[in-house]
Coordinates of C-alpha atoms in Angstrom, one line a residue:
X9 CA 171.6 -84.2 -39.2
X10 CA 170.3 -80.9 -40.5
X11 CA 167.4 -79.0 -39.0
X12 CA 165.1 -79.9 -41.9
X13 CA 165.6 -83.6 -41.5
X14 CA 164.9 -83.4 -37.7
X15 CA 161.6 -81.6 -38.4
X16 CA 160.6 -84.2 -40.9
X17 CA 161.2 -87.0 -38.4
X18 CA 159.2 -85.2 -35.7
X19 CA 156.2 -84.8 -38.0
X20 CA 156.3 -88.5 -39.0
X21 CA 156.5 -89.6 -35.4
X22 CA 153.6 -87.4 -34.4
X23 CA 151.4 -89.0 -37.0
X24 CA 152.0 -92.5 -35.5
X25 CA 151.2 -91.4 -31.9
X26 CA 147.7 -92.1 -30.5
X27 CA 145.4 -89.0 -30.1
X28 CA 145.6 -87.4 -26.7
X29 CA 143.0 -85.0 -25.3
X30 CA 144.1 -81.5 -24.8
X31 CA 145.0 -80.9 -21.1
X32 CA 144.2 -77.4 -20.0
X33 CA 147.2 -75.5 -18.5
X34 CA 146.9 -73.2 -15.5
X35 CA 145.7 -69.8 -16.5
X36 CA 145.0 -70.9 -20.1
X37 CA 141.5 -70.5 -21.5
X38 CA 139.8 -73.6 -22.8
X39 CA 137.0 -73.5 -25.4
X40 CA 133.6 -74.2 -23.8
X41 CA 131.7 -77.4 -24.5
X42 CA 128.8 -77.3 -27.0
X43 CA 125.6 -79.2 -27.2
X44 CA 127.3 -81.5 -29.7
X45 CA 129.6 -82.7 -26.9
X46 CA 126.7 -84.1 -25.0
X47 CA 124.6 -87.1 -26.2
X48 CA 120.9 -86.4 -26.8
X49 CA 118.0 -88.2 -25.2
X50 CA 117.9 -92.0 -26.0
X51 CA 115.8 -93.2 -28.8
X52 CA 112.1 -93.6 -27.8
X53 CA 112.5 -91.2 -24.9
X54 CA 109.3 -89.7 -23.5
X55 CA 108.7 -86.3 -25.2
X56 CA 107.8 -83.7 -22.6
X57 CA 106.5 -80.2 -23.5
X58 CA 107.0 -77.6 -20.7
X59 CA 104.5 -74.7 -21.0
X60 CA 106.0 -72.0 -18.8
X61 CA 106.0 -68.2 -19.1
X62 CA 109.1 -67.8 -16.9
X63 CA 112.1 -68.3 -19.2
X64 CA 114.6 -69.1 -16.3
X65 CA 112.2 -71.6 -14.7
X66 CA 111.5 -73.2 -18.1
X67 CA 115.2 -73.6 -18.9
X68 CA 116.0 -75.0 -15.5
X69 CA 113.1 -77.6 -15.7
X70 CA 114.0 -78.6 -19.3
X71 CA 117.7 -79.1 -18.4
X72 CA 116.7 -81.2 -15.4
X73 CA 114.4 -83.4 -17.5
X74 CA 117.1 -83.8 -20.2
X75 CA 119.5 -85.0 -17.5
X76 CA 116.9 -87.6 -16.6
X77 CA 116.7 -88.9 -20.1
X78 CA 113.5 -87.2 -21.3
X79 CA 113.2 -85.4 -24.6
X80 CA 112.1 -82.1 -23.3
X81 CA 111.4 -78.7 -24.8
X82 CA 109.5 -75.6 -23.8
X83 CA 107.1 -73.0 -25.1
X84 CA 106.0 -69.8 -23.3
X85 CA 102.4 -69.2 -24.5
X86 CA 99.1 -71.0 -24.7
X87 CA 98.9 -70.5 -28.4
X88 CA 102.2 -72.3 -29.0
X89 CA 101.1 -75.1 -26.6
X90 CA 98.0 -75.7 -28.7
X91 CA 100.2 -75.9 -31.7
X92 CA 102.9 -78.1 -30.3
X93 CA 101.1 -80.5 -28.0
X94 CA 100.4 -83.1 -30.7
X95 CA 104.2 -83.8 -30.8
X96 CA 104.4 -84.4 -27.1
X97 CA 103.7 -87.5 -24.9
X98 CA 103.2 -85.4 -21.7
X99 CA 102.6 -81.7 -20.9
X100 CA 103.7 -79.8 -17.9
X101 CA 101.4 -76.8 -18.0
X102 CA 101.7 -73.6 -16.1
X103 CA 98.2 -72.0 -15.7
X104 CA 99.4 -68.4 -15.7
X105 CA 100.2 -67.7 -19.4
X106 CA 100.4 -64.3 -21.1
X107 CA 97.9 -65.0 -23.9
X108 CA 95.4 -67.7 -22.8
X109 CA 94.4 -68.9 -19.4
X110 CA 95.9 -72.3 -18.7
X111 CA 92.6 -73.9 -17.9
X112 CA 91.4 -72.8 -21.4
X113 CA 94.5 -74.4 -22.9
X114 CA 94.0 -77.6 -21.0
X115 CA 90.3 -77.8 -22.1
X116 CA 91.4 -77.2 -25.7
X117 CA 94.0 -79.9 -25.6
X118 CA 91.6 -82.3 -24.0
X119 CA 89.0 -81.6 -26.6
X120 CA 91.1 -83.1 -29.4
X121 CA 93.4 -85.6 -27.8
X122 CA 94.2 -87.6 -24.6
X123 CA 97.8 -86.4 -24.2
X124 CA 98.3 -86.4 -20.4
X125 CA 98.6 -83.0 -18.8
X126 CA 100.1 -82.1 -15.4
X127 CA 99.2 -78.6 -14.2
X128 CA 102.3 -77.1 -12.6
X129 CA 101.2 -73.7 -11.1
X130 CA 101.3 -71.3 -8.2
X131 CA 97.5 -71.5 -7.9
X132 CA 97.2 -73.6 -4.7
X133 CA 93.7 -73.2 -3.3
X134 CA 91.3 -76.1 -3.2
X135 CA 89.0 -74.4 -5.8
X136 CA 92.0 -74.0 -8.1
X137 CA 92.8 -77.7 -7.9
X138 CA 89.2 -78.6 -8.6
X139 CA 89.0 -76.3 -11.6
X140 CA 92.3 -77.7 -12.9
X141 CA 91.2 -81.3 -12.7
X142 CA 87.8 -80.5 -14.1
X143 CA 89.5 -78.8 -17.1
X144 CA 91.1 -82.1 -17.9
X145 CA 94.5 -82.1 -16.2
X146 CA 95.6 -85.6 -15.1
X147 CA 97.4 -84.3 -12.0
X148 CA 98.0 -80.9 -10.2
X149 CA 101.2 -79.8 -8.7
X150 CA 101.6 -76.5 -6.8
X151 CA 104.8 -74.4 -6.9
X152 CA 107.2 -74.5 -5.3
X153 CA 107.6 -78.3 -5.6
X154 CA 110.4 -80.8 -5.4
X155 CA 111.9 -82.1 -8.6
X156 CA 111.8 -85.7 -7.4
X157 CA 108.1 -85.4 -6.6
X158 CA 107.5 -84.1 -10.1
X159 CA 109.3 -87.0 -11.6
X160 CA 107.3 -89.4 -9.5
X161 CA 104.0 -87.8 -10.6
X162 CA 105.0 -88.0 -14.2
X163 CA 105.8 -91.7 -13.9
X164 CA 102.5 -92.3 -12.1
X165 CA 100.5 -90.4 -14.8
X166 CA 102.2 -92.3 -17.6
X167 CA 101.5 -95.6 -15.9
X168 CA 97.8 -94.8 -15.8
X169 CA 97.8 -93.6 -19.4
X170 CA 99.5 -96.8 -20.7
X171 CA 96.7 -98.9 -19.0
X172 CA 94.0 -97.0 -20.8
X173 CA 92.5 -98.2 -24.1
X174 CA 93.2 -96.1 -27.2
X175 CA 91.0 -93.1 -27.8
X176 CA 88.1 -93.5 -30.1
X177 CA 88.8 -92.3 -33.7
X178 CA 85.2 -91.8 -34.6
X179 CA 82.8 -89.2 -33.1
X180 CA 79.0 -89.9 -33.6
X181 CA 76.5 -87.2 -33.0
X182 CA 73.0 -88.3 -34.1
X183 CA 73.2 -88.8 -37.9
X184 CA 76.6 -87.0 -38.0
X185 CA 79.7 -89.3 -38.0
X186 CA 83.2 -87.8 -38.0
X187 CA 86.1 -90.2 -38.6
X188 CA 89.3 -88.6 -37.3
X189 CA 91.6 -91.1 -38.8
X190 CA 90.4 -90.8 -42.4
X191 CA 89.2 -87.1 -41.9
X192 CA 85.8 -88.0 -43.4
X193 CA 82.5 -86.6 -42.2
X194 CA 79.2 -88.3 -43.2
X195 CA 75.6 -87.2 -42.6
X196 CA 73.0 -89.9 -42.8
X197 CA 75.6 -92.2 -44.4
X198 CA 76.5 -89.7 -47.1
X199 CA 79.9 -88.0 -47.2
X200 CA 80.0 -84.2 -46.6
X201 CA 82.5 -82.4 -48.8
X202 CA 84.5 -80.3 -46.3
X203 CA 87.7 -78.2 -46.6
X204 CA 90.5 -78.9 -44.2
X205 CA 89.6 -76.0 -41.9
X206 CA 85.9 -76.8 -42.0
X207 CA 86.7 -80.4 -40.9
X208 CA 89.0 -79.2 -38.1
X209 CA 86.3 -76.7 -36.9
X210 CA 83.5 -79.3 -37.0
X211 CA 85.7 -81.9 -35.3
X212 CA 86.6 -79.5 -32.5
X213 CA 83.0 -78.6 -31.9
X214 CA 81.9 -82.2 -32.0
X215 CA 84.6 -83.3 -29.6
X216 CA 82.8 -81.3 -26.8
X217 CA 79.2 -81.2 -28.0
X218 CA 77.7 -79.7 -24.8
X219 CA 80.4 -77.0 -24.4
X220 CA 80.5 -73.5 -25.8
X221 CA 83.9 -73.1 -27.6
X222 CA 85.2 -69.5 -27.3
X223 CA 86.1 -67.7 -30.5
X224 CA 89.7 -67.2 -29.2
X225 CA 90.1 -70.9 -28.6
X226 CA 88.7 -71.8 -32.0
X227 CA 91.2 -69.4 -33.6
X228 CA 94.1 -70.9 -31.6
X229 CA 93.3 -74.5 -32.4
X230 CA 92.0 -74.3 -36.0
X231 CA 93.9 -71.3 -37.3
X232 CA 96.9 -71.3 -34.9
X233 CA 96.2 -67.6 -34.1
X234 CA 94.9 -65.7 -31.1
X235 CA 96.6 -62.4 -31.6
X236 CA 95.4 -61.0 -34.9
X237 CA 91.8 -60.1 -35.7
X238 CA 90.8 -62.4 -38.6
X239 CA 87.6 -60.5 -39.3
X240 CA 84.7 -62.9 -40.0
X241 CA 86.9 -65.9 -40.7
X242 CA 85.1 -68.1 -38.1
X243 CA 81.6 -66.8 -39.1
X244 CA 82.3 -67.6 -42.8
X245 CA 83.4 -71.1 -42.0
X246 CA 80.4 -71.7 -39.7
X247 CA 78.1 -70.4 -42.3
X248 CA 79.6 -72.8 -44.9
X249 CA 79.4 -75.7 -42.5
X250 CA 75.7 -75.0 -41.8
X251 CA 75.0 -75.0 -45.5
X252 CA 76.8 -78.2 -46.2
X253 CA 75.1 -79.9 -43.2
X254 CA 71.7 -78.7 -44.4
X255 CA 70.6 -76.9 -41.2
X256 CA 71.7 -73.8 -39.3
X257 CA 70.8 -75.6 -36.0
X258 CA 73.9 -77.9 -36.3
X259 CA 76.1 -75.0 -35.0
X260 CA 74.6 -72.7 -32.4
X261 CA 76.0 -69.2 -32.0
X262 CA 76.3 -68.1 -28.4
X263 CA 76.5 -64.3 -28.8
X264 CA 79.6 -62.7 -27.3
X265 CA 81.2 -66.0 -26.5
X266 CA 81.5 -68.5 -29.4
X267 CA 79.8 -71.6 -30.8
X268 CA 78.7 -75.0 -29.8
X269 CA 77.4 -78.1 -31.6
X270 CA 73.6 -78.2 -31.8
X271 CA 70.9 -80.8 -32.4
X272 CA 69.0 -80.5 -35.8

């Protein structure tokens, strides 16, 4: 049998053999595995947002959570946390962030939703714990901590959350009614024609009627921006809101700080 015929028979026999994985030989480089080689989190996995300024710590924590079956990702700033928290079921929030104080971020998130937050921080004094819980965190964990303890606290927080009734979708403040679901505001029963940003600004102020909202927090949550100076953007929208609501006393300016909802 000539060489060409032998090669043809070998090729045919190889096609009929079952596929065998490549076995690495000693001293031979093997291509590294990629993310595609590993299954992702299961469908319906709890979505965890890690807010951590330290890149190595964030990566380590995210990888640990992924191995436990969570759908985890991380952001490094308070601004990004305020933008991304709506897509998370639970936040692990470091309080030492480069742009916003973590307590401010926690208050901002709590102002608009009930997404559970666990403060994970190096601030370990009793006063720090009290301030963290008062800012709206559901639990407080001081670094360094054990990973198994963190998992246990996450499970405990989620058990409590699942037992709570759904958050109210309507805010009522005197004759002012804000329906978050339909994004409609009414005053004395009559609809108020608001732009998207005007509604977001009014909703944020009405969600904490007795609290002064700092300008920087308003910029972060309504305009997704804390770095650039947007001139009189907030003042223009506040002025427009006052006009549409029929009274300047609906929104009170606290000079040098920000704004709060008033009583006409």
